[in-house]
CSV table of C-alpha atoms in Angstrom, one decimal:
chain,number,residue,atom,x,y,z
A,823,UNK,CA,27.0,6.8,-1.6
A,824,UNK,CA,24.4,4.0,-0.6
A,825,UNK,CA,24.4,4.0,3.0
A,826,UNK,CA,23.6,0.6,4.2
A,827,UNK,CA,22.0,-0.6,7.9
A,828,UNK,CA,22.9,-4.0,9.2
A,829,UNK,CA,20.8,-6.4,11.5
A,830,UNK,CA,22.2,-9.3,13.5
A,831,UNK,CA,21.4,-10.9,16.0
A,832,UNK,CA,22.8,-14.4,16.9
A,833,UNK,CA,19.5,-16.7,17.8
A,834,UNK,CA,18.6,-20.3,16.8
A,835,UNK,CA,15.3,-21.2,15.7
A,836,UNK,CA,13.3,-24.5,17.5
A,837,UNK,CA,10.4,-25.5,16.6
A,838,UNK,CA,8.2,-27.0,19.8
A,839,UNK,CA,6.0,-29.4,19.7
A,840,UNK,CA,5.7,-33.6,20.2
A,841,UNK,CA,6.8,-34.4,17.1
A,842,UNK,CA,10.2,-35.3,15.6
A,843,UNK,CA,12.6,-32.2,15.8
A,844,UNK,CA,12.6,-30.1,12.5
A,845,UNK,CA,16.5,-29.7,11.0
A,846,UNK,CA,17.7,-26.0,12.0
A,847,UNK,CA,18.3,-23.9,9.4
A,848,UNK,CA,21.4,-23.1,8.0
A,849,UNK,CA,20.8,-19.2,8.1
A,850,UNK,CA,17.2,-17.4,9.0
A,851,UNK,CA,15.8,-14.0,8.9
A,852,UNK,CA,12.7,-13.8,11.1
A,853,UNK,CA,11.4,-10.6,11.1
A,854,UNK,CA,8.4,-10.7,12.7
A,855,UNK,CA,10.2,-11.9,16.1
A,856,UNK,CA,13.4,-9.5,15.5
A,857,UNK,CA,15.5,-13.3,15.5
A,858,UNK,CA,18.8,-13.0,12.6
A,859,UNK,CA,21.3,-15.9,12.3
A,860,UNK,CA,23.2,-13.7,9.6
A,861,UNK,CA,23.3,-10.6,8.3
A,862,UNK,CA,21.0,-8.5,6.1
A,863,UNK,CA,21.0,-5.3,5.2
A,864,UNK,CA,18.2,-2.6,2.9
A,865,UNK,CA,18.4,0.3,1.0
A,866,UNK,CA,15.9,2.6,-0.5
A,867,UNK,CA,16.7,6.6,-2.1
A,868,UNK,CA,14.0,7.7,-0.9
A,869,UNK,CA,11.1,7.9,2.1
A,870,UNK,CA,8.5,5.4,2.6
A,871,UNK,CA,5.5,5.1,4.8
A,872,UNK,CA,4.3,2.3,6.4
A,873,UNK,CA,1.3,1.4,9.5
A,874,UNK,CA,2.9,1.1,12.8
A,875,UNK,CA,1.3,-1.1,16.0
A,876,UNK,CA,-0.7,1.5,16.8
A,877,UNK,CA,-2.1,1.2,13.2
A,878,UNK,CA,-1.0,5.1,12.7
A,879,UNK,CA,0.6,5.5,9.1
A,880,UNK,CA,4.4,6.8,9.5
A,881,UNK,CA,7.2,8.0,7.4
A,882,UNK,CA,10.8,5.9,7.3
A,883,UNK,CA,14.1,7.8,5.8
A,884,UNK,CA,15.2,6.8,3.4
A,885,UNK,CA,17.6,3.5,3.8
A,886,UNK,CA,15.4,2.5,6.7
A,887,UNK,CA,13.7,-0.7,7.2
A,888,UNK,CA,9.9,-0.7,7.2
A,889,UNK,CA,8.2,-3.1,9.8
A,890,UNK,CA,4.4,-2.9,8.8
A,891,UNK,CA,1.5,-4.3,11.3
A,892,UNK,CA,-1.0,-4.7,8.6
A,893,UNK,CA,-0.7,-8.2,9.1
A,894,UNK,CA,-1.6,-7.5,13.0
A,895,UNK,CA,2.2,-8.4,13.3
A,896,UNK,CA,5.4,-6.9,12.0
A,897,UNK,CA,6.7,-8.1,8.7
A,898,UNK,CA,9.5,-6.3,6.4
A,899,UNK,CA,8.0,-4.6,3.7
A,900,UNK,CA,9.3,-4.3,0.1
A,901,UNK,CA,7.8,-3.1,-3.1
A,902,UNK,CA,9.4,-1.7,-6.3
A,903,UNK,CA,9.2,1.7,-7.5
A,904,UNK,CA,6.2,3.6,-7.8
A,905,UNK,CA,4.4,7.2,-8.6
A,906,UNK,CA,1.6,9.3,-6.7
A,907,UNK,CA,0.6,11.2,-10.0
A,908,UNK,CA,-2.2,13.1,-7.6
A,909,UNK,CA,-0.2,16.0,-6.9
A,910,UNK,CA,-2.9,17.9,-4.5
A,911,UNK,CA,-0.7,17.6,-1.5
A,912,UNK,CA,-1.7,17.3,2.5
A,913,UNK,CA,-5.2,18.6,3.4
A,914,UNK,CA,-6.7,21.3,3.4
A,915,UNK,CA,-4.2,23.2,1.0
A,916,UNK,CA,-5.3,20.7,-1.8
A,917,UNK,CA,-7.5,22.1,-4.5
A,918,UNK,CA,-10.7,20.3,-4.9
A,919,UNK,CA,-14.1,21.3,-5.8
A,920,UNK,CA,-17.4,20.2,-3.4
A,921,UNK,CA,-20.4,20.8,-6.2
A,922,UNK,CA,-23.4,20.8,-3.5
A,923,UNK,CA,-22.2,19.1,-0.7
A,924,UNK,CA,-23.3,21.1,2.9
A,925,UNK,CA,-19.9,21.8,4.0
A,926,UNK,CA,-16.0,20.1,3.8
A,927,UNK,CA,-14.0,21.3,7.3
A,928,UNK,CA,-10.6,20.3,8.0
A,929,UNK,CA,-10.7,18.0,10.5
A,930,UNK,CA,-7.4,17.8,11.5
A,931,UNK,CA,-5.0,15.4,11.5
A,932,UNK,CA,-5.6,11.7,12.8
A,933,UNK,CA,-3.7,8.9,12.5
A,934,UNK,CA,-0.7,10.1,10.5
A,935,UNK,CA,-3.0,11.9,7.9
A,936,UNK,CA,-4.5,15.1,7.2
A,937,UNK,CA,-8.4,14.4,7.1
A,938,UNK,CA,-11.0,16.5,5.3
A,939,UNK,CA,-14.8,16.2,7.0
A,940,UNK,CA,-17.7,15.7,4.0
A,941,UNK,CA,-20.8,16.5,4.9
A,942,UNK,CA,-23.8,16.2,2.6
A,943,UNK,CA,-27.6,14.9,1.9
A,944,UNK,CA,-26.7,13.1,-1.5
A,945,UNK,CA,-27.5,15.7,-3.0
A,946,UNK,CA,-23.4,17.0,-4.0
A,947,UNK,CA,-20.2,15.5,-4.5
A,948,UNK,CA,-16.4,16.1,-3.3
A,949,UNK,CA,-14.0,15.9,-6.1
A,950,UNK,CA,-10.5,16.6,-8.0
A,951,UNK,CA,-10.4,17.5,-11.8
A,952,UNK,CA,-7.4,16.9,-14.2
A,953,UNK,CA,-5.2,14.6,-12.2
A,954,UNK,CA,-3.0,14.0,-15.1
A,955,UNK,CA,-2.2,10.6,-16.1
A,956,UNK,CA,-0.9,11.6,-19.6
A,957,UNK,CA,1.2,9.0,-21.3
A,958,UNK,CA,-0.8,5.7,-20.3
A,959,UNK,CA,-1.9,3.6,-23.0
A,960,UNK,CA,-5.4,1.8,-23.0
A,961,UNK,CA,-5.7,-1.0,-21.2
A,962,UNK,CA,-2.7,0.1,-18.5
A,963,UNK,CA,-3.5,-0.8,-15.1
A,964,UNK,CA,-4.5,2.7,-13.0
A,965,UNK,CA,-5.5,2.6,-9.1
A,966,UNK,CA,-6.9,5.1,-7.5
A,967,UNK,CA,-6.9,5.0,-3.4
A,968,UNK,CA,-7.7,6.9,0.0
A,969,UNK,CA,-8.1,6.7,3.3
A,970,UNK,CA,-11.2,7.1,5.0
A,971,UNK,CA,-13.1,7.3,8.7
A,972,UNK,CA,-16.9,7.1,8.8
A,973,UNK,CA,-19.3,9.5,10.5
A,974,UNK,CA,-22.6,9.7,10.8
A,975,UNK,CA,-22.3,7.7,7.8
A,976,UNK,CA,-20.1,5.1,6.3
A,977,UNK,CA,-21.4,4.7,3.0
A,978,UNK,CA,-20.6,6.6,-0.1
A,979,UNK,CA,-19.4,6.1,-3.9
A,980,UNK,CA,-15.6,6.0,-5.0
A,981,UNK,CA,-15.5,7.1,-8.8
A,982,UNK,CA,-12.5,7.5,-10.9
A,983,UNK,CA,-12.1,8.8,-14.5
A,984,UNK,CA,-10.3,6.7,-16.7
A,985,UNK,CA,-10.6,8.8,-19.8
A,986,UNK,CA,-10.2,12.4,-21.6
A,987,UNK,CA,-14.3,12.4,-21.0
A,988,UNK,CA,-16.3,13.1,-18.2
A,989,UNK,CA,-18.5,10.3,-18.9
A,990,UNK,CA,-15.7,7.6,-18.5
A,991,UNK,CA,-16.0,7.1,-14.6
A,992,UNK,CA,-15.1,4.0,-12.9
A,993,UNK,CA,-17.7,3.6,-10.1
A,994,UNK,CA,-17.9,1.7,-7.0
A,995,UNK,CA,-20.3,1.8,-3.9
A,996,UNK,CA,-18.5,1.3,-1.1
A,997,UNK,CA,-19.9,0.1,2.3
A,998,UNK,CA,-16.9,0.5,5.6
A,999,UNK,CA,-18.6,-1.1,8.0
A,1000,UNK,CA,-19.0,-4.7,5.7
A,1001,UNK,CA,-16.0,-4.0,4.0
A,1002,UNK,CA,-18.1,-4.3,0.4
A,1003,UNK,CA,-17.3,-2.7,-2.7
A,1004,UNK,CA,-20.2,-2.7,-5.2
A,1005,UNK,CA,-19.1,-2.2,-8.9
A,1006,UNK,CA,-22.0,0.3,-10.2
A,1007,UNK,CA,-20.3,1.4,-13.6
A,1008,UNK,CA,-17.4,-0.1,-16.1
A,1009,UNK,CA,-17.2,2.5,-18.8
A,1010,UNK,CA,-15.8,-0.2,-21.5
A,1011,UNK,CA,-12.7,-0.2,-18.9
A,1012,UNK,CA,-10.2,-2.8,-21.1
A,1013,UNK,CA,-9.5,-4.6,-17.6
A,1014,UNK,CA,-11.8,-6.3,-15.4
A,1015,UNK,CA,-12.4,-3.5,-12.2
A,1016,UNK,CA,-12.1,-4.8,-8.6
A,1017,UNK,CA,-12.1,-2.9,-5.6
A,1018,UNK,CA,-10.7,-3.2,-1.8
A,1019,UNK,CA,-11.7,-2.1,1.2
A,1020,UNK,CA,-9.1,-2.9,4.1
A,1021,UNK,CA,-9.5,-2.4,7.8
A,1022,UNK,CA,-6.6,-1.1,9.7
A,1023,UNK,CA,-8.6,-0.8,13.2
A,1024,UNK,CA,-9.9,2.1,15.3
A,1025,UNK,CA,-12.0,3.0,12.3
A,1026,UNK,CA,-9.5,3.6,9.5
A,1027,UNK,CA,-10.1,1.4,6.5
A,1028,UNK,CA,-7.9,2.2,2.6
A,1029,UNK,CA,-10.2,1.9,-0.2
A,1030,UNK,CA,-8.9,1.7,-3.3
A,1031,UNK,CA,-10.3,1.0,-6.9
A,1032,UNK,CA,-8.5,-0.3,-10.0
A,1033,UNK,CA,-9.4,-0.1,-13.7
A,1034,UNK,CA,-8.0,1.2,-16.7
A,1035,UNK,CA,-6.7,3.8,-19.2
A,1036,UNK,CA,-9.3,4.0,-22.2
A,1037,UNK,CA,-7.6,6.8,-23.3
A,1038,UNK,CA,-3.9,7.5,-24.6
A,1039,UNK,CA,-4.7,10.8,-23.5
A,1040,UNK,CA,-6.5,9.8,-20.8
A,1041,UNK,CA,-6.6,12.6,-17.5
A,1042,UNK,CA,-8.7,11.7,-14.4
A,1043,UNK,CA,-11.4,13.8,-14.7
A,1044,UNK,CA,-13.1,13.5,-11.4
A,1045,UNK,CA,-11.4,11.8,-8.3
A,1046,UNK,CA,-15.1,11.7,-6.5
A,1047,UNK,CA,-16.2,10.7,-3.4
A,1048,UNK,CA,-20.4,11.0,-4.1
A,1049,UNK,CA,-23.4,10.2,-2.4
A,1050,UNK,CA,-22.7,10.7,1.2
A,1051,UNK,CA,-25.5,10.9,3.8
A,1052,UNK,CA,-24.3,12.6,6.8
A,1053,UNK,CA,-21.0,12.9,7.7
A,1054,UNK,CA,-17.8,11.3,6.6
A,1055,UNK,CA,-13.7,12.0,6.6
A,1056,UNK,CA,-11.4,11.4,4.3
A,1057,UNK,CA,-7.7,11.8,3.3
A,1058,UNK,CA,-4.5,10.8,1.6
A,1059,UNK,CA,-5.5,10.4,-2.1
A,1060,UNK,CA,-3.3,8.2,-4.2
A,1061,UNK,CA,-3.4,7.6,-7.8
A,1062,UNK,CA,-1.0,5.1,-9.3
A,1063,UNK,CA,-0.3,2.8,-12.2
A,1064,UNK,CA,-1.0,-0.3,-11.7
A,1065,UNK,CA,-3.4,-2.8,-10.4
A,1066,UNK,CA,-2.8,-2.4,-6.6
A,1067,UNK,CA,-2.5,0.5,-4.2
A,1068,UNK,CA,0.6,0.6,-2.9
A,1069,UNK,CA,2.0,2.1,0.2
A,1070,UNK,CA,0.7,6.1,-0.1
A,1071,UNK,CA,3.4,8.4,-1.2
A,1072,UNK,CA,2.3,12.2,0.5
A,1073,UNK,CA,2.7,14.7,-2.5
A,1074,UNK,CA,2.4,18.3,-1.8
A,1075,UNK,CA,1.6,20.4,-4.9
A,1076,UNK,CA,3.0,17.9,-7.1
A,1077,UNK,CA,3.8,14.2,-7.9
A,1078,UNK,CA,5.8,12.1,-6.1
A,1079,UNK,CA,8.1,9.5,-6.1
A,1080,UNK,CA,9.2,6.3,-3.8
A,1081,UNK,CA,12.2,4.6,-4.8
A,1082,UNK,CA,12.3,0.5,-4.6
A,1083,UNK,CA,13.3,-1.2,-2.1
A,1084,UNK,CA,16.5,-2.9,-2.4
A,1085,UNK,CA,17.2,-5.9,0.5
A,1086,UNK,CA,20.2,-8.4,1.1
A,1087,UNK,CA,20.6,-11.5,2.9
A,1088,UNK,CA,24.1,-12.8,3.6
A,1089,UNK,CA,23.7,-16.2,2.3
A,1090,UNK,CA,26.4,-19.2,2.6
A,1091,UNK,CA,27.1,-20.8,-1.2
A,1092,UNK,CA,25.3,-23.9,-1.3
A,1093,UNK,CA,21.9,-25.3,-2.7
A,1094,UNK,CA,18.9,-25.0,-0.2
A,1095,UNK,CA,15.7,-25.5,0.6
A,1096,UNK,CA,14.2,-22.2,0.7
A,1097,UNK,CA,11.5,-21.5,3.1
A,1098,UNK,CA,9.5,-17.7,2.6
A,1099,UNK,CA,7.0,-17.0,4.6
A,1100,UNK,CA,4.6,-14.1,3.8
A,1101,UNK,CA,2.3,-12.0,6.3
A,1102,UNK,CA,-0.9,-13.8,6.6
A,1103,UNK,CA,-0.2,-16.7,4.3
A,1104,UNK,CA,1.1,-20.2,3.6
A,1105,UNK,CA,4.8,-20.3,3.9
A,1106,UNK,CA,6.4,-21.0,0.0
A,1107,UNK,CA,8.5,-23.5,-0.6
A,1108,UNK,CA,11.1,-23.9,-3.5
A,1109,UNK,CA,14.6,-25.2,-4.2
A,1110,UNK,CA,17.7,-22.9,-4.7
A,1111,UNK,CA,21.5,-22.9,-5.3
A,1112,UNK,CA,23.2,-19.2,-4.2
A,1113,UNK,CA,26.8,-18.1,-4.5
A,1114,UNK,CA,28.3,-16.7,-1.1
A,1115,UNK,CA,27.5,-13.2,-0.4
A,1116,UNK,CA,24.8,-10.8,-0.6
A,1117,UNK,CA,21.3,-12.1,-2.5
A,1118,UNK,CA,18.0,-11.9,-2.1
A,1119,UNK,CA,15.1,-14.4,-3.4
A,1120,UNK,CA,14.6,-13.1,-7.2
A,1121,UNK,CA,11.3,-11.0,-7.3
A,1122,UNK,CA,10.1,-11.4,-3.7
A,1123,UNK,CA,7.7,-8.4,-2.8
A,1124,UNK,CA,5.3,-7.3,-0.3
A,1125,UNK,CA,5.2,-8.3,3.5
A,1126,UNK,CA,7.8,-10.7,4.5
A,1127,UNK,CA,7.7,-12.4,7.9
A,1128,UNK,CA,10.2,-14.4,7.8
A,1129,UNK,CA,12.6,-16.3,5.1
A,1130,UNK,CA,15.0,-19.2,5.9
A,1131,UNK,CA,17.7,-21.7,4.4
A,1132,UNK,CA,17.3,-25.4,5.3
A,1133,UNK,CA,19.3,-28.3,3.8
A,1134,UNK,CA,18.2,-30.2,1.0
């Protein structure tokens, strides 16, 4: 049975200023201030993690509500279904291989994570072999991601394989402190590569790289962190279909799964001017007739601060 949590809170929503008064809405959901004129509720079969105010990454249960701070405020977070095919688990128990490298401690964990220390002159590499992504077709969407804390150095390559050869590596240079992510080798990749590098504070940035399967039998031959100078940490590896890292799902000796998000507004029957407003863009505007009861705006993902009902 789907066990559901309700939030309501009975608030009206002004907006200041010298200008005419805006028309209240007739129902709102603002989740970044905590302020509900009606109820909602969320479900979700499984765990989820998400980044706290301290910028710590955390665990909800499952049916929980996840407030992220990415944004540098809280906004609800919902996403669909997704895999962590990298099955090595929390560090140090993963298997990896260092080819070179001067040493790889365990550094304990920070953060939420459990961090691995690379040291090396350039010379070596840190990396994972036959991370199995069996059953993609060429031209599918992987992405590959990690978290990582800079030492004495904060430069290094990110490489993923994206084919049964060890020759088809996906290769970015990646720089923390400037947040750049230099493509350095598309091996005939069907999709055009991109990368991302995102800050969330006190020296913890995500990096993640997306390509694509060139393979049907394609297995990631080398998850590779190459070419560090000194000293640098790193943890939670994620590997993923599709073109976007998605919230990391911890594994622990083999793949794992987080179930979609499933949210409901109480909405009054009517048609309405609806108002979204995502973290750390433009609010979206559209037109939209609802039946009474429990509904949510059709395909609406990713960090919502707040969403609410006007008339038309």
């Amino acid at each position: 049975m789907r066990r559901t949590v309700r939030h309501m809170l009975i608030n009206r929503w002004a907006r200041g200023g010298g200008g005419p008064v805006a028309p209240s809405p007739v129902a709102l959901w603002d989740f970044e201030q905590d302020t509900y004129t009606a109820p909602w509720s969320l479900s979700r079969s499984s765990p989820a993690t998400f980044i706290d105010a301290a910028g710590d990454v955390q665990i909800a249960a499952p049916d929980t509500a996840r407030f992220d701070y990415q944004a540098g405020s809280p906004a609800l977070w919902v996403e669909t279904a997704a895999q962590n095919r990298f099955p090595g688990g929390p560090f140090p128990s993963a298997s990896y291989s260092d080819i070179n490298v001067t040493g790889v401690t365990n550094s304990g964990s920070v953060r939420g994570l459990e961090f691995l220390e690379i040291e090396d002159d350039r010379n070596g590499y840190f990396q994972f072999n036959n991370i199995g992504i069996a059953g993609l077709f060429p031209g599918t969407p992987v992405t590959q991601s990690a978290y990582f804390i800079g030492g004495t150095t904060d430069t290094f390559d990110f490489w993923m394989g994206v084919g049964a050869s060890g020759l088809s590596r996906l290769r970015f240079g990646c720089n923390l402190t400037t947040g750049v992510a230099t493509l350095q080798a598309n091996p005939d990749s069907v999709a055009v590569p991109s990368a991302s590098i995102v800050d969330l504070g006190g020296g913890l940035r995500r990096v993640s790289v997306t390509g694509a399967a060139i393979s049907p039998s394609a297995t990631v031959e080398e998850c590779r962190v190459h070419s560090v100078d000194g000293t640098l940490s790193v943890a939670g590896f994620q590997l993923e279909n599709g073109s976007a890292a998605t919230s990391y799902i911890p594994t622990d000796g083999s793949v794992a799964s987080r179930a979609s998000d499933v949210p409901l507004l109480t909405v009054p029957a009517g048609t309405w001017q609806l108002v979204v407003k995502p973290a750390g863009e433009a609010e979206q505007i559209s037109t939209v007739t609802v039946s009474a009861g429990d509904w949510w705006p059709p395909g609406l993902t990713g960090r919502v601060s707040r969403i609410a009902l006007f008339p038309v």
